[in-house]
Coordinates of C-alpha atoms and ligand atoms in Angstrom, one line a residue:
X1 CA 103.1 130.9 100.0
X2 CA 104.3 130.1 96.5
X3 CA 104.7 132.1 93.3
X4 CA 102.9 131.4 89.9
X5 CA 104.9 130.8 86.6
X6 CA 103.5 134.3 85.3
X7 CA 104.5 135.9 88.7
X8 CA 108.0 134.3 88.5
X9 CA 108.3 135.7 84.7
X10 CA 107.4 139.0 85.8
X11 CA 109.9 139.0 88.7
X12 CA 112.6 137.6 86.3
X13 CA 111.7 140.6 83.7
X14 CA 112.3 143.1 86.4
X15 CA 115.6 141.7 87.1
X16 CA 114.9 140.2 90.3
X17 CA 114.5 136.5 91.3
X18 CA 111.2 135.6 93.1
X19 CA 111.4 136.2 96.8
X20 CA 109.5 132.7 97.3
X21 CA 109.9 129.3 95.9
X22 CA 107.2 127.3 94.9
X23 CA 107.2 124.7 97.8
X24 CA 108.1 121.1 96.3
X25 CA 104.9 118.9 96.5
X26 CA 105.0 116.4 99.5
X27 CA 106.7 113.2 98.5
X28 CA 103.6 111.1 98.6
X29 CA 101.6 113.4 96.3
X30 CA 104.2 113.8 93.7
X31 CA 104.6 110.1 93.3
X32 CA 101.2 109.5 92.9
X33 CA 101.1 111.3 89.7
X34 CA 104.3 109.6 88.3
X35 CA 102.4 106.3 87.2
X36 CA 103.1 102.7 87.3
X37 CA 106.3 102.5 89.6
X38 CA 105.4 105.5 91.5
X39 CA 105.0 103.9 94.8
X40 CA 107.5 101.1 94.4
X41 CA 109.6 102.5 97.4
X42 CA 107.0 103.4 99.6
X43 CA 106.4 101.9 103.2
X44 CA 103.0 101.5 104.6
X45 CA 102.7 104.7 106.1
X46 CA 104.0 106.4 102.8
X47 CA 101.7 104.5 100.6
X48 CA 98.8 105.3 102.8
X49 CA 99.5 109.0 102.5
X50 CA 100.2 108.6 98.9
X51 CA 96.7 107.1 98.2
X52 CA 95.0 109.6 100.5
X53 CA 96.6 112.6 98.4
X54 CA 96.2 111.0 95.1
X55 CA 94.4 113.0 92.2
X56 CA 95.8 110.9 89.4
X57 CA 92.3 110.1 88.0
X58 CA 88.8 112.0 87.8
X59 CA 87.6 110.0 90.7
X60 CA 89.4 112.3 93.1
X61 CA 86.8 114.9 92.6
X62 CA 83.7 112.8 93.4
X63 CA 85.3 110.8 96.4
X64 CA 84.5 111.6 99.9
X65 CA 87.8 109.9 100.8
X66 CA 90.1 107.3 99.8
X67 CA 89.6 103.8 100.9
X68 CA 93.0 102.2 101.6
X69 CA 92.6 99.0 102.9
X70 CA 91.9 97.3 106.2
X71 CA 93.2 94.5 108.5
X72 CA 96.3 93.2 109.7
X73 CA 99.5 94.3 107.8
X74 CA 101.3 90.9 108.8
X75 CA 98.4 88.9 107.3
X76 CA 99.1 85.6 105.5
X77 CA 95.7 86.2 103.6
X78 CA 94.8 89.1 101.4
X79 CA 91.5 89.5 100.0
X80 CA 90.9 91.7 97.2
X81 CA 87.7 93.2 95.7
X82 CA 87.0 95.7 93.1
X83 CA 86.1 99.3 94.2
X84 CA 84.5 101.1 97.2
X85 CA 80.7 101.6 97.3
X86 CA 78.9 104.5 99.1
X87 CA 79.2 103.0 102.2
X88 CA 83.0 102.5 101.9
X89 CA 83.4 106.1 100.5
X90 CA 81.6 107.4 103.6
X91 CA 83.5 105.6 106.0
X92 CA 86.8 104.9 104.6
X93 CA 86.9 101.4 104.9
X94 CA 86.5 98.5 102.3
X95 CA 83.5 96.1 102.6
X96 CA 81.3 97.9 105.2
X97 CA 78.2 97.7 103.7
X98 CA 75.7 94.5 103.0
X99 CA 78.2 92.8 100.9
X100 CA 80.9 93.5 103.6
X101 CA 78.8 92.0 106.2
X102 CA 78.4 88.9 103.9
X103 CA 82.1 88.9 103.7
X104 CA 82.7 89.0 107.3
X105 CA 80.4 86.1 108.0
X106 CA 81.9 84.1 105.4
X107 CA 85.3 84.8 106.8
X108 CA 84.2 84.1 110.2
X109 CA 82.9 80.8 109.0
X110 CA 86.4 80.2 107.6
X111 CA 87.8 80.9 110.8
X112 CA 89.3 84.2 109.1
X113 CA 88.7 87.9 110.0
X114 CA 89.7 91.4 109.7
X115 CA 90.4 92.3 113.1
X116 CA 91.9 88.8 114.0
X117 CA 96.0 87.9 114.2
X118 CA 98.0 85.0 113.4
X119 CA 97.0 82.6 111.1
X120 CA 93.4 84.1 111.0
X121 CA 94.3 87.6 110.2
X122 CA 93.4 89.0 106.8
X123 CA 94.0 92.3 104.9
X124 CA 91.3 93.4 102.6
X125 CA 91.8 95.8 99.6
X126 CA 90.3 96.8 96.4
X127 CA 91.7 97.4 93.0
X128 CA 90.4 101.0 93.0
X129 CA 90.8 103.2 96.3
X130 CA 88.1 105.7 95.1
X131 CA 84.5 105.1 94.5
X132 CA 83.4 105.3 90.9
X133 CA 80.3 107.5 90.9
X134 CA 77.1 105.5 91.0
X135 CA 79.0 102.4 91.5
X136 CA 79.7 102.0 87.7
X137 CA 82.1 99.7 86.5
X138 CA 85.9 101.1 86.7
X139 CA 87.2 102.6 83.6
X140 CA 91.0 101.5 82.1
X141 CA 92.4 104.7 82.7
X142 CA 91.3 104.7 86.7
X143 CA 92.7 101.0 87.0
X144 CA 95.9 102.2 85.4
X145 CA 96.1 105.0 87.7
X146 CA 95.3 103.0 90.8
X147 CA 96.6 99.5 90.3
X148 CA 100.4 100.5 91.1
X149 CA 99.0 101.1 94.9
X150 CA 97.5 97.6 95.2
X151 CA 100.7 96.2 93.7
X152 CA 102.6 97.9 96.4
X153 CA 100.2 96.6 98.9
X154 CA 100.7 93.1 97.7
X155 CA 104.6 93.6 97.9
X156 CA 104.6 95.1 101.4
X157 CA 102.0 92.5 102.9
X158 CA 103.6 89.7 101.1
X159 CA 100.6 87.5 101.7
X160 CA 101.1 83.6 101.6
X161 CA 97.5 83.4 99.6
X162 CA 95.3 85.8 97.8
X163 CA 91.7 85.5 97.2
X164 CA 90.2 87.6 94.6
X165 CA 86.6 88.3 94.7
X166 CA 84.7 88.8 91.7
X167 CA 85.1 89.1 87.9
X168 CA 86.8 92.4 87.8
X169 CA 89.5 92.0 90.2
X170 CA 90.2 88.4 89.1
X171 CA 90.5 89.5 85.7
X172 CA 92.7 92.5 86.5
X173 CA 95.0 90.4 88.8
X174 CA 95.2 87.3 86.4
X175 CA 95.3 89.4 83.4
X176 CA 92.8 87.5 81.4
X177 CA 89.3 87.9 80.4
X178 CA 88.0 84.7 81.2
X179 CA 84.9 84.0 83.1
X180 CA 84.7 83.4 87.0
X181 CA 83.3 80.3 86.2
X182 CA 86.3 79.0 84.2
X183 CA 88.8 80.6 86.9
X184 CA 87.4 79.1 89.8
X185 CA 88.3 75.8 91.3
X186 CA 92.0 76.0 90.8
X187 CA 95.1 77.7 92.3
X188 CA 96.7 80.5 89.9
X189 CA 100.2 81.9 90.3
X190 CA 100.7 85.7 89.7
X191 CA 103.8 87.4 89.7
X192 CA 104.0 90.8 91.8
X193 CA 107.3 92.7 92.0
X194 CA 110.0 89.7 92.9
X195 CA 107.6 87.1 94.0
X196 CA 104.9 84.8 92.8
X197 CA 101.6 84.5 94.8
X198 CA 99.2 81.8 94.4
X199 CA 95.8 83.2 93.7
X200 CA 92.1 81.6 94.4
X201 CA 89.2 83.1 92.4
X202 CA 85.8 83.4 94.0
X203 CA 82.5 85.0 93.3
X204 CA 81.9 88.9 94.6
X205 CA 80.1 89.2 97.7
X206 CA 77.5 91.6 96.1
X207 CA 77.1 89.2 93.4
X208 CA 76.2 86.6 96.2
X209 CA 73.5 88.7 97.4
X210 CA 71.8 88.4 94.1
X211 CA 72.3 84.8 93.5
X212 CA 72.1 83.0 96.6
X213 CA 72.6 79.7 94.8
X214 CA 76.0 80.3 94.1
X215 CA 77.1 80.9 98.1
X216 CA 77.8 77.1 98.2
X217 CA 80.5 77.3 95.5
X218 CA 82.1 80.5 97.3
X219 CA 82.3 78.0 100.4
X220 CA 83.8 75.6 98.2
X221 CA 86.4 78.2 96.8
X222 CA 87.0 79.1 100.4
X223 CA 87.8 75.3 101.6
X224 CA 90.1 75.3 98.4
X225 CA 91.8 78.3 99.9
X226 CA 92.2 76.8 103.5
X227 CA 93.5 73.4 102.1
X228 CA 96.0 75.5 100.1
X229 CA 96.9 77.7 103.0
X230 CA 97.6 74.3 105.1
X231 CA 99.7 73.1 102.4
X232 CA 101.8 76.0 102.0
X233 CA 102.1 76.1 105.7
X234 CA 103.3 72.6 105.9
X235 CA 105.8 73.1 102.8
X236 CA 107.3 75.8 104.7
X237 CA 107.6 73.6 107.7
X238 CA 109.5 70.7 105.7
X239 CA 111.8 72.8 104.1
X240 CA 115.5 71.7 104.8
X241 CA 117.3 74.2 106.7
X242 CA 119.9 76.1 104.5
X243 CA 123.5 75.1 105.1
Ligands
URA1 N1 82.7 96.2 96.6 C1 83.9 95.9 96.6 O1 84.3 95.5 95.7 N2 84.8 96.5 97.5 C2 84.2 97.3 98.6 O2 85.0 97.8 99.4 C3 82.8 97.2 98.7 C4 82.0 96.7 97.9

């Protein structure tokens, strides 16, 4: 049981110390409020707790639950989307609606999957961990509050390759306002923490549901991603042993 600030003043004015001390907030919730660098030291478990307890922006009021991310935490592949929709908010898992089924099909066609292991394993996360009401676009303040969680996820996962899906996630990660069309078809490099990560940009699965003609371009993007991954693995095998 805690004592309020006015209660504490009353006890003090009576010359008595409070009988109860306000309990320090749980580390994760406290960290979630400290802004940009807050989650920088957290492990997977602490990060997941911090996300679940986060009240750093208004979205905490309308969410059913936070959507942390799904997949293998040793995966070489990371796929990043925008924000949970209604079904993700209800189930607590990213990409479980219609767009998610398309994503799973595309991953399977590329020999990847959220439940797979080894070189076929992926981890899937969003820039925002809470659903914007009515699936509206994320606001800058919401992104500023939430992005440190994604940054920490990248640092913990250390993926060999990141695939960003859709304009919003691509523009955020690459810190640009360029169009998807101009960002596709090449490998970008993005610094996160102490490392630089290769990044490939593709269309968002929800966009593809409305623009079937661009599915072929997304397949090209996945082929580029597979080739890039193979090259990165080969480079690592060829690297001379130290010493
Ligand atoms: N769209 C996204 O960007 N992420 C989800 O998890 C679902 C739909």
